[in-house]
Amino acid sequence: MKFLRDTLDKAKHNFEKGGKYHKFYYVFEALDTFHFSPNTVTPATGAQIRDAVDLKRLMMTVVIAMIPCLAFGVWNVGYQHFLALGQSASAGDIITVGLIQVLPIVLVAYVAGGLVEAVFAIFRKHPINEGFLVTGMLIPLVMPPDIPLWQVAVASIFAVVIAKEAFGGTGMNILNVALTARAFLYFAYPLNISGEVWTYLPSGAKTVAGYSGATPLAVAAQASTEGESVVQAFNSFGAGWADNLYSFSNMFFGFMPGCIGETSTLMCLIGAFILITTGVGSWKIIAGVFLGAWGMGAFLNLIAVNEFMAMPAHYHLVIGGLAFGAVFMATDPVTATQTEAGKWVYGLLIGLLTVLIRVFNPAYPEGIMLAILFMNVMAPLIDYVVVSANKKRRLSRATV
């Protein structure tokens, strides 16, 4: 590290005012502060307030919390690939296939979005924000394993420009940037991000007899249409080539087709533990999403007009991307509510809307994406109502 420090110090004068590359100062500054603490930290004496967490470290904490989902996603992509082909494979083969599919998506998302961030920083003459450290990891984790790389690049650029920089950059966006990228692909290129695209199958690959790439949400919607019990459809799915693929425990652990980082509820809960214990994520929002989804599922069980509504409520918690969305998307500190009571309302409504969209709108079976984006827009209104109610309550108690 001393070599890198010396190299950066020697090159620094070229990027400072009057230097040959002064237009690129903020690119140099981002590289420097990413590796080393800036020399503008709180002095050793005379400081009244101390905190080891700045924006860059906070973002790194979120990235670390996502590593279990990324690592499991790499393994699961390879595992589902060999399962679909009906071939046995060693752990090394499974991980190799997963890495070959997942790492390019991660690199493309970081490079495409990072270049846009750097361009905006140069023209607007401000430091490169650290927000894309998280967004660059979130985007690959909500993508199918065989999504075309050019679509990942286009979606990353679209999301950074439209959902973030158009509103003023980090901390100013209304919508979650990563979900905006996914929504863009969902409506612009639906064939590559819906249907049976959740297992990596190279062109010309021959799948095992009886194979189907339908996700649990698709199986539930189909069973409801045919008047079959959703749980029975889950239990019978994959018979002969992947028995118990959609059993409750299998779906909780995440051994099923899906987005790279979304399939494992267990890995999401590990990430939630890291975010909550470090004070980065709101446990009220996470708990609210799960309670809202379970509560709406239980309410629909009482009505049970169709088989999807009759599906036991706890199944909603382990299918689709609900757990990933609750932990890493809904808790975005920029687009979520800020008041403590508002966090409960915000989380509960996301969970409630997710189940409603799943059950009543089969055109968009993964409801968590639309639910979070809608509640992003409503978050300021929720905070306004909470603050106004608090002011009214305090004024009513005031005496003159």
Coordinates of C-alpha atoms in Angstrom, one line a residue:
M1 CA 0.0 0.0 0.0
K2 CA 3.0 2.3 0.6
F3 CA 3.9 2.0 -3.1
L4 CA 0.3 3.0 -4.1
R5 CA 0.4 5.9 -1.6
D6 CA 3.7 7.2 -3.0
T7 CA 2.4 6.9 -6.6
L8 CA -0.7 8.8 -5.8
D9 CA 1.2 11.5 -4.0
K10 CA 3.6 11.9 -6.9
A11 CA 0.7 12.2 -9.4
K12 CA -1.5 14.5 -7.3
H13 CA -0.1 17.8 -8.6
N14 CA -1.1 16.9 -12.1
F15 CA -4.7 16.8 -11.1
E16 CA -4.8 19.9 -8.8
K17 CA -5.8 23.3 -10.1
G18 CA -3.4 24.4 -12.8
G19 CA -2.2 20.9 -13.4
K20 CA -2.2 19.1 -16.7
Y21 CA -5.2 16.9 -15.8
H22 CA -7.1 19.2 -13.5
K23 CA -10.4 18.4 -15.3
F24 CA -10.1 14.9 -13.9
Y25 CA -9.4 15.9 -10.4
Y26 CA -12.5 14.3 -9.0
V27 CA -11.8 10.9 -10.7
F28 CA -8.3 11.0 -9.0
E29 CA -9.9 12.1 -5.7
A30 CA -12.3 9.1 -5.9
L31 CA -9.5 6.7 -6.5
D32 CA -7.4 8.2 -3.7
T33 CA -10.2 8.2 -1.0
F34 CA -11.4 4.7 -2.0
H35 CA -8.0 3.3 -0.9
F36 CA -7.0 5.7 1.8
S37 CA -8.7 7.9 4.5
P38 CA -8.7 11.5 3.4
N39 CA -6.5 14.0 5.2
T40 CA -9.5 16.0 6.2
V41 CA -10.7 13.6 9.0
T42 CA -11.6 14.7 12.4
P43 CA -8.5 15.9 14.3
A44 CA -7.2 13.9 17.3
T45 CA -8.0 16.7 19.7
G46 CA -10.6 19.4 20.0
A47 CA -13.5 17.4 18.4
Q48 CA -16.8 17.2 20.1
I49 CA -18.5 14.6 18.0
R50 CA -16.9 11.4 16.7
D51 CA -18.2 8.7 14.4
A52 CA -16.2 6.1 12.4
V53 CA -18.9 5.9 9.7
D54 CA -18.9 8.1 6.6
L55 CA -20.8 7.6 3.4
K56 CA -18.1 5.4 1.8
R57 CA -17.9 3.1 4.8
L58 CA -21.7 3.0 5.1
M59 CA -22.0 1.9 1.5
M60 CA -19.3 -0.7 2.0
T61 CA -21.2 -2.1 4.9
V62 CA -24.2 -2.6 2.6
V63 CA -22.0 -4.3 0.0
I64 CA -20.6 -6.6 2.6
A65 CA -24.2 -7.5 3.7
M66 CA -24.9 -8.5 0.1
I67 CA -21.9 -10.8 -0.2
P68 CA -23.8 -13.9 1.2
C69 CA -26.5 -13.4 -1.5
L70 CA -23.9 -12.9 -4.2
A71 CA -21.9 -16.0 -3.1
F72 CA -25.0 -18.2 -2.9
G73 CA -26.2 -16.8 -6.2
V74 CA -22.9 -17.8 -7.9
W75 CA -23.3 -21.4 -6.6
N76 CA -27.0 -21.6 -7.4
V77 CA -26.6 -20.4 -11.0
G78 CA -24.2 -23.3 -11.6
Y79 CA -26.4 -25.8 -9.6
Q80 CA -29.6 -25.0 -11.5
H81 CA -27.6 -25.2 -14.8
F82 CA -26.5 -28.8 -14.1
L83 CA -29.9 -29.7 -12.6
A84 CA -31.7 -28.6 -15.8
L85 CA -29.3 -30.6 -17.9
G86 CA -29.7 -33.7 -15.7
Q87 CA -26.0 -33.9 -15.1
S88 CA -24.1 -34.5 -11.9
A89 CA -21.3 -32.1 -11.3
S90 CA -18.6 -31.4 -8.7
A91 CA -18.6 -28.3 -6.5
G92 CA -15.8 -26.9 -8.6
D93 CA -17.7 -27.3 -11.8
I94 CA -20.8 -25.7 -10.3
I95 CA -18.9 -22.7 -9.0
T96 CA -17.0 -22.3 -12.2
V97 CA -20.2 -22.1 -14.3
G98 CA -21.7 -19.7 -11.7
L99 CA -18.6 -17.4 -11.8
I100 CA -18.5 -17.4 -15.6
Q101 CA -22.2 -16.2 -15.8
V102 CA -22.3 -13.8 -12.8
L103 CA -19.0 -12.0 -12.7
P104 CA -19.3 -10.4 -16.2
I105 CA -22.8 -9.0 -15.2
V106 CA -21.3 -7.5 -12.0
L107 CA -18.3 -6.0 -13.9
V108 CA -20.5 -4.5 -16.7
A109 CA -22.9 -2.9 -14.2
Y110 CA -20.0 -1.3 -12.3
V111 CA -18.2 -0.1 -15.4
A112 CA -21.2 1.3 -17.2
G113 CA -22.7 3.0 -14.2
G114 CA -19.3 4.1 -12.8
L115 CA -18.4 5.8 -16.1
V116 CA -21.7 7.7 -16.1
E117 CA -21.0 8.8 -12.5
A118 CA -17.5 9.9 -13.4
V119 CA -18.7 11.9 -16.4
F120 CA -21.3 13.7 -14.4
A121 CA -18.7 14.4 -11.6
I122 CA -16.3 15.9 -14.1
F123 CA -18.9 18.2 -15.8
R124 CA -20.6 19.2 -12.6
K125 CA -17.3 19.6 -10.8
H126 CA -18.2 17.6 -7.7
P127 CA -16.6 14.5 -6.0
I128 CA -17.7 11.1 -7.3
N129 CA -20.4 9.9 -5.0
E130 CA -20.2 6.5 -3.3
G131 CA -23.8 5.5 -3.9
F132 CA -23.0 3.4 -6.9
L133 CA -20.9 1.1 -4.8
V134 CA -24.2 -0.3 -3.6
T135 CA -26.2 0.2 -6.8
G136 CA -23.6 -1.5 -8.9
M137 CA -24.0 -4.6 -6.8
L138 CA -27.8 -4.5 -6.5
I139 CA -28.4 -4.4 -10.3
P140 CA -26.6 -7.7 -11.0
L141 CA -28.4 -9.4 -8.1
V142 CA -31.8 -8.7 -9.5
M143 CA -31.0 -9.9 -13.0
P144 CA -31.5 -13.3 -14.6
P145 CA -28.2 -15.3 -15.0
D146 CA -28.2 -15.2 -18.8
I147 CA -29.3 -11.6 -19.3
P148 CA -27.5 -10.0 -22.3
L149 CA -24.6 -7.9 -21.1
W150 CA -25.5 -5.0 -23.3
Q151 CA -28.9 -4.8 -21.6
V152 CA -27.2 -4.7 -18.2
A153 CA -25.1 -1.8 -19.5
V154 CA -28.0 0.1 -21.0
A155 CA -30.1 -0.4 -17.8
S156 CA -27.3 0.8 -15.6
I157 CA -26.8 3.9 -17.6
F158 CA -30.5 4.6 -17.8
A159 CA -31.0 4.2 -14.1
V160 CA -28.0 6.4 -13.1
V161 CA -29.0 9.2 -15.6
I162 CA -32.8 9.1 -15.2
A163 CA -33.4 7.9 -11.6
K164 CA -30.4 9.6 -10.0
E165 CA -28.4 12.3 -11.8
A166 CA -31.6 13.9 -13.2
F167 CA -32.6 14.6 -9.6
G168 CA -29.2 16.0 -8.5
G169 CA -27.2 12.9 -7.7
T170 CA -26.6 10.8 -4.6
G171 CA -29.1 11.5 -1.8
M172 CA -31.5 13.4 -4.1
N173 CA -33.2 10.5 -6.0
I174 CA -36.9 9.7 -5.5
L175 CA -36.9 6.1 -6.9
N176 CA -34.6 3.3 -5.9
V177 CA -31.9 3.3 -8.7
A178 CA -31.4 -0.5 -9.0
L179 CA -35.1 -1.1 -9.2
T180 CA -35.4 1.5 -11.8
A181 CA -32.8 -0.4 -13.9
R182 CA -34.9 -3.6 -13.5
A183 CA -38.2 -1.9 -14.3
F184 CA -36.6 -0.4 -17.4
L185 CA -35.6 -3.9 -18.6
Y186 CA -38.9 -5.3 -17.6
F187 CA -40.9 -3.0 -19.8
A188 CA -38.3 -2.4 -22.6
Y189 CA -37.1 -6.0 -23.1
P190 CA -39.7 -8.3 -21.4
L191 CA -38.6 -11.4 -23.2
N192 CA -35.2 -11.4 -21.5
I193 CA -36.4 -10.8 -17.9
S194 CA -39.7 -12.7 -17.6
G195 CA -40.9 -16.2 -18.4
E196 CA -38.6 -19.2 -18.2
V197 CA -35.3 -17.2 -18.2
W198 CA -34.1 -17.9 -14.7
T199 CA -31.8 -20.8 -15.4
Y200 CA -28.6 -20.5 -17.4
L201 CA -29.0 -22.7 -20.5
P202 CA -26.5 -22.2 -23.3
S203 CA -27.9 -22.2 -26.9
G204 CA -28.6 -25.7 -28.1
A205 CA -28.4 -27.2 -24.6
K206 CA -30.6 -30.3 -24.2
T207 CA -32.5 -30.3 -20.9
V208 CA -33.5 -33.4 -18.9
A209 CA -36.8 -35.0 -19.7
G210 CA -39.8 -33.2 -18.1
Y211 CA -37.8 -30.1 -17.4
S212 CA -39.6 -26.8 -16.8
G213 CA -38.1 -23.4 -15.9
A214 CA -41.3 -22.0 -14.4
T215 CA -40.7 -20.1 -11.1
P216 CA -42.9 -20.6 -8.0
L217 CA -44.9 -17.5 -8.8
A218 CA -45.6 -18.8 -12.3
V219 CA -46.5 -22.3 -10.9
A220 CA -48.9 -20.6 -8.4
A221 CA -50.6 -18.5 -11.0
Q222 CA -51.0 -21.6 -13.3
A223 CA -52.3 -23.7 -10.5
S224 CA -54.8 -21.1 -9.6
T225 CA -56.0 -20.9 -13.2
E226 CA -56.5 -24.6 -13.4
G227 CA -58.2 -24.8 -9.9
E228 CA -55.4 -26.9 -8.4
S229 CA -54.0 -26.5 -4.9
V230 CA -50.9 -24.3 -5.1
V231 CA -49.2 -26.3 -2.4
Q232 CA -49.8 -29.5 -4.3
A233 CA -48.5 -27.9 -7.5
F234 CA -45.4 -26.9 -5.6
N235 CA -44.9 -30.4 -4.2
S236 CA -45.4 -32.2 -7.5
F237 CA -43.3 -29.8 -9.5
G238 CA -40.0 -31.2 -10.8
A239 CA -41.1 -34.8 -10.1
G240 CA -38.6 -37.2 -11.8
W241 CA -35.8 -34.7 -12.5
A242 CA -35.8 -32.4 -9.4
D243 CA -38.0 -33.8 -6.6
N244 CA -39.1 -31.3 -3.9
L245 CA -37.6 -28.4 -5.9
Y246 CA -40.4 -26.2 -4.6
S247 CA -40.8 -27.6 -1.1
F248 CA -41.0 -24.8 1.5
S249 CA -37.6 -25.6 3.0
N250 CA -36.0 -25.7 -0.5
M251 CA -37.4 -22.3 -1.3
F252 CA -36.3 -20.9 2.1
F253 CA -32.7 -22.0 1.5
G254 CA -32.9 -20.8 -2.2
F255 CA -32.2 -23.9 -4.2
M256 CA -34.5 -22.8 -7.1
P257 CA -34.4 -20.8 -10.3
G258 CA -34.6 -17.1 -10.0
C259 CA -32.7 -13.8 -10.1
I260 CA -29.0 -14.2 -9.2
G261 CA -29.2 -12.9 -5.6
E262 CA -32.9 -13.2 -4.8
T263 CA -33.6 -16.9 -4.3
S264 CA -32.3 -17.5 -0.8
T265 CA -34.4 -16.0 2.1
L266 CA -31.8 -17.4 4.5
M267 CA -28.9 -15.4 2.8
C268 CA -31.2 -12.3 2.8
L269 CA -31.8 -12.7 6.5
I270 CA -28.0 -12.9 7.1
G271 CA -27.7 -9.6 5.2
A272 CA -30.5 -8.2 7.3
F273 CA -28.6 -9.1 10.5
I274 CA -25.5 -7.3 9.3
L275 CA -27.5 -4.2 8.3
I276 CA -29.5 -4.0 11.5
T277 CA -26.6 -4.7 14.0
T278 CA -24.4 -2.0 12.3
G279 CA -27.3 0.5 12.3
V280 CA -27.3 0.8 8.5
G281 CA -30.7 -0.7 7.8
S282 CA -34.1 -0.1 9.5
W283 CA -35.4 -3.2 11.3
K284 CA -38.8 -1.6 11.3
I285 CA -39.0 -1.4 7.5
I286 CA -37.8 -5.0 7.1
A287 CA -40.2 -6.4 9.8
G288 CA -43.0 -4.2 8.3
V289 CA -42.6 -5.7 4.8
F290 CA -42.6 -9.3 6.1
L291 CA -45.6 -8.6 8.4
G292 CA -47.5 -6.8 5.7
A293 CA -47.0 -9.6 3.2
W294 CA -47.9 -12.3 5.8
G295 CA -50.9 -10.3 7.0
M296 CA -52.3 -9.8 3.5
G297 CA -51.7 -13.4 2.7
A298 CA -53.6 -14.5 5.8
F299 CA -56.5 -12.1 5.0
L300 CA -56.8 -13.5 1.5
N301 CA -56.8 -17.0 3.0
L302 CA -60.1 -16.1 4.7
I303 CA -61.7 -15.1 1.4
A304 CA -60.0 -17.7 -0.8
V305 CA -61.9 -17.1 -4.0
N306 CA -59.2 -18.8 -6.0
E307 CA -56.3 -21.2 -5.2
F308 CA -53.6 -18.5 -5.2
M309 CA -55.6 -16.6 -2.5
A310 CA -55.8 -19.9 -0.5
M311 CA -52.1 -20.5 -0.6
P312 CA -50.8 -20.5 3.0
A313 CA -49.6 -17.0 3.9
H314 CA -46.1 -18.0 4.9
Y315 CA -45.3 -19.2 1.4
H316 CA -45.4 -15.6 0.2
L317 CA -42.3 -14.9 2.4
V318 CA -40.0 -17.3 0.6
I319 CA -41.1 -17.0 -3.1
G320 CA -40.1 -14.3 -5.5
G321 CA -37.9 -11.5 -4.4
L322 CA -39.8 -10.4 -1.3
A323 CA -37.0 -11.1 1.1
F324 CA -34.3 -9.4 -1.0
G325 CA -36.5 -6.4 -1.6
A326 CA -37.4 -6.1 2.0
V327 CA -33.7 -6.2 3.2
F328 CA -31.8 -4.3 0.5
M329 CA -34.3 -2.3 -1.5
A330 CA -37.0 -1.1 0.9
T331 CA -34.4 0.0 3.4
D332 CA -32.7 2.4 1.0
P333 CA -32.2 5.4 3.3
V334 CA -32.7 7.9 0.5
T335 CA -36.0 6.7 -0.9
A336 CA -37.6 5.3 2.2
T337 CA -39.5 7.1 4.9
Q338 CA -37.5 8.9 7.6
T339 CA -39.9 9.1 10.6
E340 CA -40.0 6.1 12.9
A341 CA -43.8 5.6 12.7
G342 CA -43.6 6.2 8.9
K343 CA -41.1 3.3 8.6
W344 CA -43.7 0.9 9.9
V345 CA -46.4 2.3 7.6
Y346 CA -44.0 2.2 4.6
G347 CA -42.9 -1.4 5.2
L348 CA -46.4 -2.7 5.9
L349 CA -47.8 -1.2 2.7
I350 CA -44.9 -2.6 0.6
G351 CA -45.6 -6.1 1.9
L352 CA -49.4 -5.7 1.5
L353 CA -49.1 -4.3 -2.0
T354 CA -46.6 -7.0 -3.1
V355 CA -49.1 -9.8 -2.3
L356 CA -52.0 -7.9 -3.9
I357 CA -50.1 -7.5 -7.1
R358 CA -49.0 -11.1 -7.1
V359 CA -52.5 -12.5 -6.6
F360 CA -54.6 -10.0 -8.7
N361 CA -52.2 -9.0 -11.5
P362 CA -50.7 -12.1 -13.1
A363 CA -49.2 -9.9 -15.8
Y364 CA -46.6 -8.7 -13.2
P365 CA -46.2 -11.7 -10.9
E366 CA -43.2 -10.3 -9.1
G367 CA -45.0 -7.6 -7.1
I368 CA -42.1 -6.4 -4.9
M369 CA -40.5 -4.3 -7.6
L370 CA -43.7 -2.3 -8.4
A371 CA -44.7 -2.1 -4.7
I372 CA -41.3 -0.6 -3.6
L373 CA -41.2 1.9 -6.5
F374 CA -44.8 3.0 -5.8
M375 CA -44.0 3.4 -2.1
N376 CA -40.8 5.3 -2.9
V377 CA -43.1 8.0 -4.4
M378 CA -45.5 7.9 -1.4
A379 CA -42.7 8.0 1.2
P380 CA -42.6 11.9 1.5
L381 CA -46.4 12.0 1.9
I382 CA -46.2 9.4 4.7
D383 CA -43.5 11.4 6.5
Y384 CA -45.6 14.6 6.0
V385 CA -48.7 13.0 7.6
V386 CA -46.7 11.6 10.5
V387 CA -44.9 14.9 11.3
S388 CA -48.2 16.9 10.9
A389 CA -50.0 14.5 13.3
N390 CA -47.1 14.8 15.8
K391 CA -47.2 18.7 15.6
K392 CA -51.0 18.7 16.1
R393 CA -50.7 16.4 19.0
R394 CA -48.1 18.5 20.7
L395 CA -50.0 21.7 20.1
S396 CA -53.1 20.2 21.7
R397 CA -51.1 19.5 24.8
A398 CA -49.5 23.0 24.9
T399 CA -50.7 25.4 27.5
V400 CA -50.3 29.2 27.3

